[in-house]
Amino acid sequence: MEQKNYLISMSVNSPVCYRIQDRETGTLIDVFDTYEEALAELNIYERDDKNNGDYTPDFYEIKPVY
């Protein structure tokens, strides 16, 4: 019987998830499967901060996790 070799390719450069963190300290705030989900939630965080009078520009950042 002939043996077949299959190569499963995974890109090392593809993030497995995205994290929202405090830009200054790197404190983890939340994790999402896609960049789009993380960005949508970041926008909600910033909106809520503005509504609460607690907004700091560029407080949050989205980082890919590899």
PDB file of C-alpha atoms in Angstrom:
ATOM      1  CA  MET A   1       0.000   0.000   0.000  1.00  0.00           C
ATOM      2  CA  GLU A   2       1.317   3.406  -0.963  1.00  0.00           C
ATOM      3  CA  GLN A   3       1.885   5.823   1.887  1.00  0.00           C
ATOM      4  CA  LYS A   4       0.824   9.413   1.320  1.00  0.00           C
ATOM      5  CA  ASN A   5       2.405  12.304   3.118  1.00  0.00           C
ATOM      6  CA  TYR A   6       0.236  15.311   3.799  1.00  0.00           C
ATOM      7  CA  LEU A   7       1.684  18.620   4.752  1.00  0.00           C
ATOM      8  CA  ILE A   8      -0.507  20.847   6.852  1.00  0.00           C
ATOM      9  CA  SER A   9       0.550  24.417   6.414  1.00  0.00           C
ATOM     10  CA  MET A  10       0.009  26.964   9.137  1.00  0.00           C
ATOM     11  CA  SER A  11       1.258  30.467   8.731  1.00  0.00           C
ATOM     12  CA  VAL A  12       3.503  31.507  11.562  1.00  0.00           C
ATOM     13  CA  ASN A  13       2.525  35.095  10.843  1.00  0.00           C
ATOM     14  CA  SER A  14      -1.207  34.624  11.436  1.00  0.00           C
ATOM     15  CA  PRO A  15      -2.419  35.758  14.848  1.00  0.00           C
ATOM     16  CA  VAL A  16      -4.463  33.265  16.838  1.00  0.00           C
ATOM     17  CA  CYS A  17      -6.391  36.079  18.549  1.00  0.00           C
ATOM     18  CA  TYR A  18      -6.313  39.772  19.372  1.00  0.00           C
ATOM     19  CA  ARG A  19      -6.079  41.356  22.782  1.00  0.00           C
ATOM     20  CA  ILE A  20      -7.171  44.767  23.965  1.00  0.00           C
ATOM     21  CA  GLN A  21      -4.761  46.110  26.515  1.00  0.00           C
ATOM     22  CA  ASP A  22      -3.821  49.273  28.343  1.00  0.00           C
ATOM     23  CA  ARG A  23      -1.218  50.924  26.104  1.00  0.00           C
ATOM     24  CA  GLU A  24       0.876  52.219  29.008  1.00  0.00           C
ATOM     25  CA  THR A  25       1.163  49.117  31.195  1.00  0.00           C
ATOM     26  CA  GLY A  26       0.112  46.330  28.812  1.00  0.00           C
ATOM     27  CA  THR A  27      -2.568  45.191  31.267  1.00  0.00           C
ATOM     28  CA  LEU A  28      -4.884  42.726  29.520  1.00  0.00           C
ATOM     29  CA  ILE A  29      -8.470  43.934  29.227  1.00  0.00           C
ATOM     30  CA  ASP A  30     -10.099  41.450  26.823  1.00  0.00           C
ATOM     31  CA  VAL A  31      -9.366  38.900  24.058  1.00  0.00           C
ATOM     32  CA  PHE A  32     -11.147  38.390  20.724  1.00  0.00           C
ATOM     33  CA  ASP A  33     -10.950  35.938  17.845  1.00  0.00           C
ATOM     34  CA  THR A  34     -10.786  38.612  15.142  1.00  0.00           C
ATOM     35  CA  TYR A  35      -9.382  42.103  14.755  1.00  0.00           C
ATOM     36  CA  GLU A  36     -12.816  43.356  13.733  1.00  0.00           C
ATOM     37  CA  GLU A  37     -14.372  42.106  16.982  1.00  0.00           C
ATOM     38  CA  ALA A  38     -11.602  43.700  19.016  1.00  0.00           C
ATOM     39  CA  LEU A  39     -11.935  47.011  17.169  1.00  0.00           C
ATOM     40  CA  ALA A  40     -15.703  47.102  17.656  1.00  0.00           C
ATOM     41  CA  GLU A  41     -15.291  46.510  21.395  1.00  0.00           C
ATOM     42  CA  LEU A  42     -12.490  49.074  21.666  1.00  0.00           C
ATOM     43  CA  ASN A  43     -14.839  51.641  20.124  1.00  0.00           C
ATOM     44  CA  ILE A  44     -17.450  50.763  22.769  1.00  0.00           C
ATOM     45  CA  TYR A  45     -14.862  51.136  25.561  1.00  0.00           C
ATOM     46  CA  GLU A  46     -13.863  54.565  24.253  1.00  0.00           C
ATOM     47  CA  ARG A  47     -17.489  55.649  23.854  1.00  0.00           C
ATOM     48  CA  ASP A  48     -18.273  54.566  27.413  1.00  0.00           C
ATOM     49  CA  ASP A  49     -15.168  56.349  28.728  1.00  0.00           C
ATOM     50  CA  LYS A  50     -16.261  59.557  26.962  1.00  0.00           C
ATOM     51  CA  ASN A  51     -19.778  59.247  28.397  1.00  0.00           C
ATOM     52  CA  ASN A  52     -18.316  58.735  31.884  1.00  0.00           C
ATOM     53  CA  GLY A  53     -15.952  61.705  31.531  1.00  0.00           C
ATOM     54  CA  ASP A  54     -13.003  59.325  31.858  1.00  0.00           C
ATOM     55  CA  TYR A  55     -11.691  59.305  28.273  1.00  0.00           C
ATOM     56  CA  THR A  56      -7.938  59.298  27.605  1.00  0.00           C
ATOM     57  CA  PRO A  57      -6.916  59.335  23.926  1.00  0.00           C
ATOM     58  CA  ASP A  58      -4.982  56.211  22.881  1.00  0.00           C
ATOM     59  CA  PHE A  59      -5.459  54.569  26.287  1.00  0.00           C
ATOM     60  CA  TYR A  60      -6.349  51.229  24.665  1.00  0.00           C
ATOM     61  CA  GLU A  61      -4.472  49.306  22.013  1.00  0.00           C
ATOM     62  CA  ILE A  62      -5.136  46.119  20.060  1.00  0.00           C
ATOM     63  CA  LYS A  63      -2.287  43.630  19.893  1.00  0.00           C
ATOM     64  CA  PRO A  64      -2.198  40.414  17.880  1.00  0.00           C
ATOM     65  CA  VAL A  65      -1.325  37.245  19.772  1.00  0.00           C
ATOM     66  CA  TYR A  66       0.780  34.741  17.846  1.00  0.00           C
TER      67      TYR A  66
END
